[in-house]
């Protein structure tokens, strides 16, 4: 265990935040234009000063220890507050805005991201939006590749998702509960229906998002994942799934929230099933959200509220 010494170096905190984001001391050194030995020495000195091991080093890079993840949360707050003070009293320009979000394939998550970027007052920013698989969302947040993730749970997958999050030091925070809908093309024969049943969907291709090696039913993005379908197509991105809705009259099951601006050819129709979809965000239990992450979630709530959905929390 490193021996504790007094005082923390603000520059070391900035270095540490970048190392955590890059998952590599050498990559962080390149980003910050610092010599790799200097960066490595700074991380060792930081650990000595706090008296704790913050990083686990391997041939593939570095990862945060449990104490390192907690320390990162405090480091971010300190650096954010210093930057605010410098902007207000020293006339410094706003710092580069940073945020990584990983999400299941929801148009409201993209719509909120667009609004956040448009509203950003930063001259320099580095934002990342990753539409990806359920397992990868959890792993992105666990490793801090993304600060937060957007995914769903219901009565079927709740125990598995909650246990996986708990085992990785993460927590689920509900945003809203949605009634299931199907998404179809405006040219689909069902597009003018006020609601549909599962029987109405027989004979139409069911479109689902592929979950790769972790293709267990519990990680599916769609409810009723254990129900059989005579015609099923798995895809990896929203653009493809929407093209297949148009070209093959396929359907997928989701929240019913679809952006007319981003997806004008797609409509949502209520599905008559006794199910509910709980959408929420996940983050580290011990790390508070940055101001930029909170701004993104505020935009998510604004977008969702615009569809008449009741927000939670």
PDB file of C-alpha atoms in Angstrom:
ATOM      1  CA  UNK A   1       0.000   0.000   0.000  1.00  0.00           C
ATOM      2  CA  UNK A   2       1.462   3.414  -0.954  1.00  0.00           C
ATOM      3  CA  UNK A   3       2.443   5.647   1.963  1.00  0.00           C
ATOM      4  CA  UNK A   4       0.198   8.708   2.334  1.00  0.00           C
ATOM      5  CA  UNK A   5       1.704  12.194   2.009  1.00  0.00           C
ATOM      6  CA  UNK A   6      -0.044  15.556   2.295  1.00  0.00           C
ATOM      7  CA  UNK A   7      -1.620  17.615  -0.456  1.00  0.00           C
ATOM      8  CA  UNK A   8      -3.092  16.957  -3.892  1.00  0.00           C
ATOM      9  CA  UNK A   9      -1.921  18.391  -7.192  1.00  0.00           C
ATOM     10  CA  UNK A  10      -4.705  19.780  -9.404  1.00  0.00           C
ATOM     11  CA  UNK A  11      -2.753  18.885 -12.530  1.00  0.00           C
ATOM     12  CA  UNK A  12      -2.513  15.301 -11.312  1.00  0.00           C
ATOM     13  CA  UNK A  13      -6.286  15.223 -10.949  1.00  0.00           C
ATOM     14  CA  UNK A  14      -6.652  16.388 -14.553  1.00  0.00           C
ATOM     15  CA  UNK A  15      -4.180  13.731 -15.675  1.00  0.00           C
ATOM     16  CA  UNK A  16      -6.054  11.064 -13.719  1.00  0.00           C
ATOM     17  CA  UNK A  17      -9.392  11.986 -15.296  1.00  0.00           C
ATOM     18  CA  UNK A  18      -7.873  11.652 -18.779  1.00  0.00           C
ATOM     19  CA  UNK A  19      -6.182   8.334 -17.933  1.00  0.00           C
ATOM     20  CA  UNK A  20      -9.531   6.957 -16.727  1.00  0.00           C
ATOM     21  CA  UNK A  21     -11.242   8.149 -19.913  1.00  0.00           C
ATOM     22  CA  UNK A  22      -8.601   6.670 -22.244  1.00  0.00           C
ATOM     23  CA  UNK A  23      -7.934   3.464 -20.286  1.00  0.00           C
ATOM     24  CA  UNK A  24      -4.265   3.977 -21.017  1.00  0.00           C
ATOM     25  CA  UNK A  25      -1.500   6.110 -19.526  1.00  0.00           C
ATOM     26  CA  UNK A  26       0.277   6.472 -22.862  1.00  0.00           C
ATOM     27  CA  UNK A  27      -2.936   7.399 -24.711  1.00  0.00           C
ATOM     28  CA  UNK A  28      -3.762  10.017 -22.065  1.00  0.00           C
ATOM     29  CA  UNK A  29      -0.225  11.388 -22.392  1.00  0.00           C
ATOM     30  CA  UNK A  30      -0.717  11.741 -26.157  1.00  0.00           C
ATOM     31  CA  UNK A  31      -4.052  13.548 -25.710  1.00  0.00           C
ATOM     32  CA  UNK A  32      -2.589  16.010 -23.217  1.00  0.00           C
ATOM     33  CA  UNK A  33       0.763  16.385 -25.030  1.00  0.00           C
ATOM     34  CA  UNK A  34       2.671  15.105 -21.997  1.00  0.00           C
ATOM     35  CA  UNK A  35       5.621  12.724 -22.077  1.00  0.00           C
ATOM     36  CA  UNK A  36       4.568   9.185 -21.168  1.00  0.00           C
ATOM     37  CA  UNK A  37       7.144   8.855 -18.328  1.00  0.00           C
ATOM     38  CA  UNK A  38       5.870  12.133 -16.871  1.00  0.00           C
ATOM     39  CA  UNK A  39       2.285  10.887 -16.942  1.00  0.00           C
ATOM     40  CA  UNK A  40       3.234   7.539 -15.420  1.00  0.00           C
ATOM     41  CA  UNK A  41       5.197   9.221 -12.645  1.00  0.00           C
ATOM     42  CA  UNK A  42       2.284  11.575 -11.945  1.00  0.00           C
ATOM     43  CA  UNK A  43      -0.094   8.648 -11.489  1.00  0.00           C
ATOM     44  CA  UNK A  44       2.284   6.906  -9.094  1.00  0.00           C
ATOM     45  CA  UNK A  45       2.725  10.117  -7.112  1.00  0.00           C
ATOM     46  CA  UNK A  46      -1.037  10.627  -6.947  1.00  0.00           C
ATOM     47  CA  UNK A  47      -1.524   7.115  -5.561  1.00  0.00           C
ATOM     48  CA  UNK A  48       1.202   7.744  -3.016  1.00  0.00           C
ATOM     49  CA  UNK A  49      -0.428  10.987  -1.909  1.00  0.00           C
ATOM     50  CA  UNK A  50      -3.884   9.459  -1.392  1.00  0.00           C
ATOM     51  CA  UNK A  51      -2.460   6.273   0.109  1.00  0.00           C
ATOM     52  CA  UNK A  52      -4.513   4.014  -2.151  1.00  0.00           C
ATOM     53  CA  UNK A  53      -4.123   2.031  -5.355  1.00  0.00           C
ATOM     54  CA  UNK A  54      -6.318   3.843  -7.902  1.00  0.00           C
ATOM     55  CA  UNK A  55      -5.303   2.002 -11.075  1.00  0.00           C
ATOM     56  CA  UNK A  56      -4.843  -1.618 -12.052  1.00  0.00           C
ATOM     57  CA  UNK A  57      -2.097  -1.848 -14.656  1.00  0.00           C
ATOM     58  CA  UNK A  58      -1.808  -4.550 -17.326  1.00  0.00           C
ATOM     59  CA  UNK A  59      -0.287  -5.056 -20.762  1.00  0.00           C
ATOM     60  CA  UNK A  60      -3.585  -3.875 -22.306  1.00  0.00           C
ATOM     61  CA  UNK A  61      -3.688  -0.605 -20.390  1.00  0.00           C
ATOM     62  CA  UNK A  62      -5.140   0.470 -17.068  1.00  0.00           C
ATOM     63  CA  UNK A  63      -8.492   0.147 -15.320  1.00  0.00           C
ATOM     64  CA  UNK A  64      -9.844   1.733 -12.183  1.00  0.00           C
ATOM     65  CA  UNK A  65      -9.864  -0.062  -8.873  1.00  0.00           C
ATOM     66  CA  UNK A  66     -13.044   0.247  -6.792  1.00  0.00           C
ATOM     67  CA  UNK A  67     -11.401   3.057  -4.830  1.00  0.00           C
ATOM     68  CA  UNK A  68     -10.167   4.600  -8.074  1.00  0.00           C
ATOM     69  CA  UNK A  69     -13.743   4.784  -9.410  1.00  0.00           C
ATOM     70  CA  UNK A  70     -14.902   6.546  -6.253  1.00  0.00           C
ATOM     71  CA  UNK A  71     -11.899   8.900  -6.350  1.00  0.00           C
ATOM     72  CA  UNK A  72     -12.676   9.773  -9.973  1.00  0.00           C
ATOM     73  CA  UNK A  73     -16.090  11.092  -8.997  1.00  0.00           C
ATOM     74  CA  UNK A  74     -14.579  13.499  -6.493  1.00  0.00           C
ATOM     75  CA  UNK A  75     -11.765  14.478  -8.880  1.00  0.00           C
ATOM     76  CA  UNK A  76     -14.264  15.430 -11.575  1.00  0.00           C
ATOM     77  CA  UNK A  77     -16.199  17.622  -9.155  1.00  0.00           C
ATOM     78  CA  UNK A  78     -13.036  19.407  -7.993  1.00  0.00           C
ATOM     79  CA  UNK A  79     -11.790  20.079 -11.521  1.00  0.00           C
ATOM     80  CA  UNK A  80     -15.247  21.250 -12.678  1.00  0.00           C
ATOM     81  CA  UNK A  81     -15.487  23.708  -9.788  1.00  0.00           C
ATOM     82  CA  UNK A  82     -11.980  25.067 -10.398  1.00  0.00           C
ATOM     83  CA  UNK A  83     -12.803  25.592 -14.074  1.00  0.00           C
ATOM     84  CA  UNK A  84     -15.982  27.470 -13.134  1.00  0.00           C
ATOM     85  CA  UNK A  85     -13.997  29.716 -10.797  1.00  0.00           C
ATOM     86  CA  UNK A  86     -11.388  30.376 -13.501  1.00  0.00           C
ATOM     87  CA  UNK A  87     -14.091  31.253 -16.028  1.00  0.00           C
ATOM     88  CA  UNK A  88     -15.893  33.616 -13.668  1.00  0.00           C
ATOM     89  CA  UNK A  89     -12.986  35.399 -12.005  1.00  0.00           C
ATOM     90  CA  UNK A  90     -10.014  34.983 -14.332  1.00  0.00           C
ATOM     91  CA  UNK A  91     -11.790  35.300 -17.653  1.00  0.00           C
ATOM     92  CA  UNK A  92     -10.670  31.856 -18.810  1.00  0.00           C
ATOM     93  CA  UNK A  93     -12.594  30.378 -21.755  1.00  0.00           C
ATOM     94  CA  UNK A  94     -14.950  27.489 -20.977  1.00  0.00           C
ATOM     95  CA  UNK A  95     -13.221  24.128 -20.809  1.00  0.00           C
ATOM     96  CA  UNK A  96     -13.785  21.487 -23.453  1.00  0.00           C
ATOM     97  CA  UNK A  97     -17.087  19.738 -22.717  1.00  0.00           C
ATOM     98  CA  UNK A  98     -16.835  15.967 -22.366  1.00  0.00           C
ATOM     99  CA  UNK A  99     -19.531  13.295 -22.253  1.00  0.00           C
ATOM    100  CA  UNK A 100     -19.932   9.684 -23.324  1.00  0.00           C
ATOM    101  CA  UNK A 101     -23.373   8.028 -23.479  1.00  0.00           C
ATOM    102  CA  UNK A 102     -24.118   4.413 -24.383  1.00  0.00           C
ATOM    103  CA  UNK A 103     -27.723   3.497 -25.180  1.00  0.00           C
ATOM    104  CA  UNK A 104     -30.018   0.903 -26.590  1.00  0.00           C
ATOM    105  CA  UNK A 105     -31.530   1.885 -29.917  1.00  0.00           C
ATOM    106  CA  UNK A 106     -33.979   4.636 -28.914  1.00  0.00           C
ATOM    107  CA  UNK A 107     -34.725   7.686 -31.046  1.00  0.00           C
ATOM    108  CA  UNK A 108     -35.503   9.767 -27.949  1.00  0.00           C
ATOM    109  CA  UNK A 109     -31.924   9.184 -26.742  1.00  0.00           C
ATOM    110  CA  UNK A 110     -30.616  10.529 -30.070  1.00  0.00           C
ATOM    111  CA  UNK A 111     -33.094  13.420 -30.104  1.00  0.00           C
ATOM    112  CA  UNK A 112     -31.973  14.443 -26.593  1.00  0.00           C
ATOM    113  CA  UNK A 113     -28.333  14.196 -27.644  1.00  0.00           C
ATOM    114  CA  UNK A 114     -28.983  16.488 -30.616  1.00  0.00           C
ATOM    115  CA  UNK A 115     -30.673  19.023 -28.335  1.00  0.00           C
ATOM    116  CA  UNK A 116     -27.809  18.880 -25.853  1.00  0.00           C
ATOM    117  CA  UNK A 117     -25.190  19.513 -28.532  1.00  0.00           C
ATOM    118  CA  UNK A 118     -27.209  22.374 -30.037  1.00  0.00           C
ATOM    119  CA  UNK A 119     -27.594  23.977 -26.605  1.00  0.00           C
ATOM    120  CA  UNK A 120     -23.934  23.587 -25.667  1.00  0.00           C
ATOM    121  CA  UNK A 121     -22.176  26.891 -25.069  1.00  0.00           C
ATOM    122  CA  UNK A 122     -18.730  25.365 -25.406  1.00  0.00           C
ATOM    123  CA  UNK A 123     -16.454  26.319 -28.278  1.00  0.00           C
ATOM    124  CA  UNK A 124     -14.686  22.978 -27.853  1.00  0.00           C
ATOM    125  CA  UNK A 125     -16.314  19.690 -26.937  1.00  0.00           C
ATOM    126  CA  UNK A 126     -15.901  15.955 -27.318  1.00  0.00           C
ATOM    127  CA  UNK A 127     -19.168  14.054 -27.083  1.00  0.00           C
ATOM    128  CA  UNK A 128     -19.768  10.379 -27.842  1.00  0.00           C
ATOM    129  CA  UNK A 129     -23.090   8.583 -28.389  1.00  0.00           C
ATOM    130  CA  UNK A 130     -22.836   4.816 -28.754  1.00  0.00           C
ATOM    131  CA  UNK A 131     -25.945   2.897 -29.787  1.00  0.00           C
ATOM    132  CA  UNK A 132     -24.904  -0.594 -28.854  1.00  0.00           C
ATOM    133  CA  UNK A 133     -25.805  -3.930 -27.262  1.00  0.00           C
ATOM    134  CA  UNK A 134     -27.139  -4.277 -23.738  1.00  0.00           C
ATOM    135  CA  UNK A 135     -24.056  -6.061 -22.413  1.00  0.00           C
ATOM    136  CA  UNK A 136     -21.763  -3.486 -24.013  1.00  0.00           C
ATOM    137  CA  UNK A 137     -23.721  -0.612 -22.476  1.00  0.00           C
ATOM    138  CA  UNK A 138     -23.126  -2.055 -19.016  1.00  0.00           C
ATOM    139  CA  UNK A 139     -19.463  -2.665 -19.793  1.00  0.00           C
ATOM    140  CA  UNK A 140     -19.011   0.848 -21.227  1.00  0.00           C
ATOM    141  CA  UNK A 141     -20.312   2.392 -18.011  1.00  0.00           C
ATOM    142  CA  UNK A 142     -18.422  -0.051 -15.806  1.00  0.00           C
ATOM    143  CA  UNK A 143     -15.123   0.864 -17.471  1.00  0.00           C
ATOM    144  CA  UNK A 144     -16.106   4.579 -17.672  1.00  0.00           C
ATOM    145  CA  UNK A 145     -15.907   4.596 -21.449  1.00  0.00           C
ATOM    146  CA  UNK A 146     -19.327   6.180 -21.045  1.00  0.00           C
ATOM    147  CA  UNK A 147     -20.504   8.175 -18.051  1.00  0.00           C
ATOM    148  CA  UNK A 148     -24.038   6.851 -18.283  1.00  0.00           C
ATOM    149  CA  UNK A 149     -26.111   4.318 -20.177  1.00  0.00           C
ATOM    150  CA  UNK A 150     -29.761   4.171 -21.289  1.00  0.00           C
ATOM    151  CA  UNK A 151     -31.561   0.812 -21.234  1.00  0.00           C
ATOM    152  CA  UNK A 152     -34.819  -0.870 -20.281  1.00  0.00           C
ATOM    153  CA  UNK A 153     -35.945  -3.482 -17.807  1.00  0.00           C
ATOM    154  CA  UNK A 154     -39.233  -5.244 -17.081  1.00  0.00           C
ATOM    155  CA  UNK A 155     -40.536  -8.056 -14.900  1.00  0.00           C
ATOM    156  CA  UNK A 156     -38.792 -10.654 -17.081  1.00  0.00           C
ATOM    157  CA  UNK A 157     -35.242  -9.309 -17.077  1.00  0.00           C
ATOM    158  CA  UNK A 158     -35.255  -7.195 -13.893  1.00  0.00           C
ATOM    159  CA  UNK A 159     -33.513  -9.671 -11.562  1.00  0.00           C
ATOM    160  CA  UNK A 160     -30.761 -10.476 -14.076  1.00  0.00           C
ATOM    161  CA  UNK A 161     -30.119  -6.834 -15.024  1.00  0.00           C
ATOM    162  CA  UNK A 162     -30.169  -5.630 -11.409  1.00  0.00           C
ATOM    163  CA  UNK A 163     -27.770  -8.342 -10.280  1.00  0.00           C
ATOM    164  CA  UNK A 164     -25.378  -7.613 -13.139  1.00  0.00           C
ATOM    165  CA  UNK A 165     -25.433  -3.905 -12.347  1.00  0.00           C
ATOM    166  CA  UNK A 166     -24.926  -4.519  -8.632  1.00  0.00           C
ATOM    167  CA  UNK A 167     -21.992  -6.862  -9.261  1.00  0.00           C
ATOM    168  CA  UNK A 168     -20.329  -4.121 -11.338  1.00  0.00           C
ATOM    169  CA  UNK A 169     -20.893  -1.277  -8.872  1.00  0.00           C
ATOM    170  CA  UNK A 170     -23.621   0.288 -11.017  1.00  0.00           C
ATOM    171  CA  UNK A 171     -27.169   1.437 -10.280  1.00  0.00           C
ATOM    172  CA  UNK A 172     -30.367   1.772 -12.328  1.00  0.00           C
ATOM    173  CA  UNK A 173     -32.321   5.044 -12.084  1.00  0.00           C
ATOM    174  CA  UNK A 174     -35.854   4.942 -13.593  1.00  0.00           C
ATOM    175  CA  UNK A 175     -36.830   7.674 -16.043  1.00  0.00           C
ATOM    176  CA  UNK A 176     -40.299   6.599 -17.198  1.00  0.00           C
ATOM    177  CA  UNK A 177     -42.570   3.608 -17.812  1.00  0.00           C
ATOM    178  CA  UNK A 178     -43.967   3.144 -21.318  1.00  0.00           C
ATOM    179  CA  UNK A 179     -46.760   1.034 -22.729  1.00  0.00           C
ATOM    180  CA  UNK A 180     -45.492  -1.291 -25.501  1.00  0.00           C
ATOM    181  CA  UNK A 181     -45.982  -0.196 -29.100  1.00  0.00           C
ATOM    182  CA  UNK A 182     -44.954  -1.580 -32.445  1.00  0.00           C
ATOM    183  CA  UNK A 183     -42.952   0.522 -34.881  1.00  0.00           C
ATOM    184  CA  UNK A 184     -43.924   0.078 -38.539  1.00  0.00           C
ATOM    185  CA  UNK A 185     -43.616   1.941 -41.818  1.00  0.00           C
ATOM    186  CA  UNK A 186     -46.353   4.425 -42.694  1.00  0.00           C
ATOM    187  CA  UNK A 187     -47.050   2.169 -45.688  1.00  0.00           C
ATOM    188  CA  UNK A 188     -47.606  -0.918 -43.533  1.00  0.00           C
ATOM    189  CA  UNK A 189     -51.189  -2.294 -43.653  1.00  0.00           C
ATOM    190  CA  UNK A 190     -51.373  -1.866 -39.864  1.00  0.00           C
ATOM    191  CA  UNK A 191     -50.256   1.772 -39.881  1.00  0.00           C
ATOM    192  CA  UNK A 192     -53.793   3.193 -39.592  1.00  0.00           C
ATOM    193  CA  UNK A 193     -54.880   0.868 -36.776  1.00  0.00           C
ATOM    194  CA  UNK A 194     -55.584   2.406 -33.360  1.00  0.00           C
ATOM    195  CA  UNK A 195     -54.021  -0.673 -31.723  1.00  0.00           C
ATOM    196  CA  UNK A 196     -52.849  -4.153 -32.670  1.00  0.00           C
ATOM    197  CA  UNK A 197     -52.712  -7.581 -31.039  1.00  0.00           C
ATOM    198  CA  UNK A 198     -50.057 -10.273 -31.282  1.00  0.00           C
ATOM    199  CA  UNK A 199     -52.378 -12.145 -33.651  1.00  0.00           C
ATOM    200  CA  UNK A 200     -52.326  -9.157 -36.020  1.00  0.00           C
ATOM    201  CA  UNK A 201     -48.541  -9.481 -36.259  1.00  0.00           C
ATOM    202  CA  UNK A 202     -48.540 -13.088 -37.477  1.00  0.00           C
ATOM    203  CA  UNK A 203     -47.084 -13.290 -40.970  1.00  0.00           C
ATOM    204  CA  UNK A 204     -45.031 -10.103 -40.594  1.00  0.00           C
ATOM    205  CA  UNK A 205     -41.247 -10.229 -40.076  1.00  0.00           C
ATOM    206  CA  UNK A 206     -40.269  -9.483 -36.470  1.00  0.00           C
ATOM    207  CA  UNK A 207     -37.188  -7.249 -36.345  1.00  0.00           C
ATOM    208  CA  UNK A 208     -34.914  -7.381 -33.311  1.00  0.00           C
ATOM    209  CA  UNK A 209     -31.535  -5.965 -32.379  1.00  0.00           C
ATOM    210  CA  UNK A 210     -28.779  -8.553 -32.350  1.00  0.00           C
ATOM    211  CA  UNK A 211     -27.005  -8.958 -28.999  1.00  0.00           C
ATOM    212  CA  UNK A 212     -23.921 -10.761 -30.318  1.00  0.00           C
ATOM    213  CA  UNK A 213     -22.224 -13.330 -28.114  1.00  0.00           C
ATOM    214  CA  UNK A 214     -24.463 -12.301 -25.195  1.00  0.00           C
ATOM    215  CA  UNK A 215     -27.684 -13.050 -27.050  1.00  0.00           C
ATOM    216  CA  UNK A 216     -29.538 -14.348 -23.979  1.00  0.00           C
ATOM    217  CA  UNK A 217     -33.228 -13.492 -23.773  1.00  0.00           C
ATOM    218  CA  UNK A 218     -32.494 -11.331 -20.710  1.00  0.00           C
ATOM    219  CA  UNK A 219     -30.358  -8.938 -22.775  1.00  0.00           C
ATOM    220  CA  UNK A 220     -32.855  -8.483 -25.614  1.00  0.00           C
ATOM    221  CA  UNK A 221     -33.957  -4.901 -26.247  1.00  0.00           C
ATOM    222  CA  UNK A 222     -37.512  -5.983 -26.974  1.00  0.00           C
ATOM    223  CA  UNK A 223     -40.137  -7.413 -24.633  1.00  0.00           C
ATOM    224  CA  UNK A 224     -41.627 -10.843 -25.397  1.00  0.00           C
ATOM    225  CA  UNK A 225     -38.182 -12.014 -26.506  1.00  0.00           C
ATOM    226  CA  UNK A 226     -39.041 -15.626 -25.579  1.00  0.00           C
ATOM    227  CA  UNK A 227     -42.109 -15.687 -27.853  1.00  0.00           C
ATOM    228  CA  UNK A 228     -41.549 -17.540 -31.093  1.00  0.00           C
ATOM    229  CA  UNK A 229     -41.911 -15.902 -34.493  1.00  0.00           C
ATOM    230  CA  UNK A 230     -42.131 -17.656 -37.849  1.00  0.00           C
ATOM    231  CA  UNK A 231     -40.201 -14.838 -39.511  1.00  0.00           C
ATOM    232  CA  UNK A 232     -37.454 -13.077 -37.570  1.00  0.00           C
ATOM    233  CA  UNK A 233     -34.601 -10.841 -38.673  1.00  0.00           C
ATOM    234  CA  UNK A 234     -31.829  -9.591 -36.393  1.00  0.00           C
ATOM    235  CA  UNK A 235     -30.076  -6.338 -37.172  1.00  0.00           C
ATOM    236  CA  UNK A 236     -27.332  -4.250 -35.606  1.00  0.00           C
ATOM    237  CA  UNK A 237     -28.455  -0.631 -36.097  1.00  0.00           C
ATOM    238  CA  UNK A 238     -31.564   1.561 -36.221  1.00  0.00           C
ATOM    239  CA  UNK A 239     -31.062   2.672 -39.821  1.00  0.00           C
ATOM    240  CA  UNK A 240     -31.217  -0.949 -40.998  1.00  0.00           C
ATOM    241  CA  UNK A 241     -34.213  -1.828 -38.873  1.00  0.00           C
ATOM    242  CA  UNK A 242     -36.157   1.155 -40.219  1.00  0.00           C
ATOM    243  CA  UNK A 243     -35.225   0.261 -43.805  1.00  0.00           C
ATOM    244  CA  UNK A 244     -36.536  -3.259 -43.233  1.00  0.00           C
ATOM    245  CA  UNK A 245     -39.774  -1.882 -41.824  1.00  0.00           C
ATOM    246  CA  UNK A 246     -40.216   0.008 -45.065  1.00  0.00           C
ATOM    247  CA  UNK A 247     -38.959  -2.658 -47.468  1.00  0.00           C
ATOM    248  CA  UNK A 248     -40.440  -5.793 -45.861  1.00  0.00           C
ATOM    249  CA  UNK A 249     -43.363  -4.456 -43.782  1.00  0.00           C
ATOM    250  CA  UNK A 250     -41.510  -5.635 -40.706  1.00  0.00           C
ATOM    251  CA  UNK A 251     -42.119  -4.480 -37.142  1.00  0.00           C
ATOM    252  CA  UNK A 252     -40.293  -4.133 -33.868  1.00  0.00           C
ATOM    253  CA  UNK A 253     -41.611  -3.640 -30.340  1.00  0.00           C
ATOM    254  CA  UNK A 254     -40.504  -0.586 -28.402  1.00  0.00           C
ATOM    255  CA  UNK A 255     -41.618   2.361 -26.263  1.00  0.00           C
ATOM    256  CA  UNK A 256     -43.859   4.188 -28.712  1.00  0.00           C
ATOM    257  CA  UNK A 257     -41.633   7.279 -28.604  1.00  0.00           C
ATOM    258  CA  UNK A 258     -40.415   8.013 -32.103  1.00  0.00           C
ATOM    259  CA  UNK A 259     -39.207  11.348 -33.441  1.00  0.00           C
ATOM    260  CA  UNK A 260     -41.088  12.701 -36.457  1.00  0.00           C
ATOM    261  CA  UNK A 261     -38.081  14.884 -37.229  1.00  0.00           C
ATOM    262  CA  UNK A 262     -35.496  12.075 -37.106  1.00  0.00           C
ATOM    263  CA  UNK A 263     -37.680   9.159 -38.272  1.00  0.00           C
ATOM    264  CA  UNK A 264     -40.515  10.639 -40.381  1.00  0.00           C
ATOM    265  CA  UNK A 265     -41.414   7.365 -42.159  1.00  0.00           C
ATOM    266  CA  UNK A 266     -42.060   5.388 -38.961  1.00  0.00           C
ATOM    267  CA  UNK A 267     -45.224   5.321 -36.822  1.00  0.00           C
ATOM    268  CA  UNK A 268     -45.935   3.817 -33.394  1.00  0.00           C
ATOM    269  CA  UNK A 269     -49.077   1.795 -32.690  1.00  0.00           C
ATOM    270  CA  UNK A 270     -50.136   0.544 -29.212  1.00  0.00           C
ATOM    271  CA  UNK A 271     -49.695  -3.196 -28.710  1.00  0.00           C
ATOM    272  CA  UNK A 272     -52.399  -4.897 -26.655  1.00  0.00           C
ATOM    273  CA  UNK A 273     -50.323  -6.883 -24.157  1.00  0.00           C
ATOM    274  CA  UNK A 274     -50.147  -6.906 -20.381  1.00  0.00           C
ATOM    275  CA  UNK A 275     -46.572  -5.623 -20.248  1.00  0.00           C
ATOM    276  CA  UNK A 276     -44.760  -2.431 -19.354  1.00  0.00           C
ATOM    277  CA  UNK A 277     -41.324  -1.109 -20.369  1.00  0.00           C
ATOM    278  CA  UNK A 278     -39.315   0.709 -17.698  1.00  0.00           C
ATOM    279  CA  UNK A 279     -36.646   2.960 -19.183  1.00  0.00           C
ATOM    280  CA  UNK A 280     -33.836   4.295 -17.024  1.00  0.00           C
ATOM    281  CA  UNK A 281     -30.226   5.393 -16.936  1.00  0.00           C
ATOM    282  CA  UNK A 282     -27.363   3.543 -15.324  1.00  0.00           C
ATOM    283  CA  UNK A 283     -24.227   4.958 -13.742  1.00  0.00           C
ATOM    284  CA  UNK A 284     -21.604   4.194 -11.130  1.00  0.00           C
ATOM    285  CA  UNK A 285     -23.064   3.989  -7.642  1.00  0.00           C
ATOM    286  CA  UNK A 286     -20.114   5.880  -6.127  1.00  0.00           C
ATOM    287  CA  UNK A 287     -19.612   8.526  -8.829  1.00  0.00           C
ATOM    288  CA  UNK A 288     -21.909  11.562  -9.084  1.00  0.00           C
ATOM    289  CA  UNK A 289     -22.822  12.731 -12.578  1.00  0.00           C
ATOM    290  CA  UNK A 290     -20.975  15.614 -14.145  1.00  0.00           C
ATOM    291  CA  UNK A 291     -22.856  18.769 -15.049  1.00  0.00           C
ATOM    292  CA  UNK A 292     -22.788  17.803 -18.739  1.00  0.00           C
ATOM    293  CA  UNK A 293     -24.350  14.392 -18.011  1.00  0.00           C
ATOM    294  CA  UNK A 294     -27.080  16.073 -15.997  1.00  0.00           C
ATOM    295  CA  UNK A 295     -27.753  18.392 -18.937  1.00  0.00           C
ATOM    296  CA  UNK A 296     -28.179  15.390 -21.212  1.00  0.00           C
ATOM    297  CA  UNK A 297     -30.632  13.702 -18.852  1.00  0.00           C
ATOM    298  CA  UNK A 298     -32.578  16.966 -18.605  1.00  0.00           C
ATOM    299  CA  UNK A 299     -32.926  16.907 -22.402  1.00  0.00           C
ATOM    300  CA  UNK A 300     -34.047  13.254 -22.280  1.00  0.00           C
ATOM    301  CA  UNK A 301     -36.780  14.203 -19.814  1.00  0.00           C
ATOM    302  CA  UNK A 302     -37.847  17.132 -21.992  1.00  0.00           C
ATOM    303  CA  UNK A 303     -38.112  14.957 -25.101  1.00  0.00           C
ATOM    304  CA  UNK A 304     -40.047  12.203 -23.317  1.00  0.00           C
ATOM    305  CA  UNK A 305     -42.410  14.650 -21.590  1.00  0.00           C
ATOM    306  CA  UNK A 306     -43.271  16.022 -25.039  1.00  0.00           C
ATOM    307  CA  UNK A 307     -44.927  12.678 -25.819  1.00  0.00           C
ATOM    308  CA  UNK A 308     -47.178  12.896 -22.768  1.00  0.00           C
ATOM    309  CA  UNK A 309     -45.264  10.230 -20.875  1.00  0.00           C
ATOM    310  CA  UNK A 310     -45.148  10.581 -17.074  1.00  0.00           C
ATOM    311  CA  UNK A 311     -41.604  10.937 -15.764  1.00  0.00           C
ATOM    312  CA  UNK A 312     -40.335   9.110 -12.691  1.00  0.00           C
ATOM    313  CA  UNK A 313     -37.926  10.266 -10.008  1.00  0.00           C
TER     314      UNK A 313
END
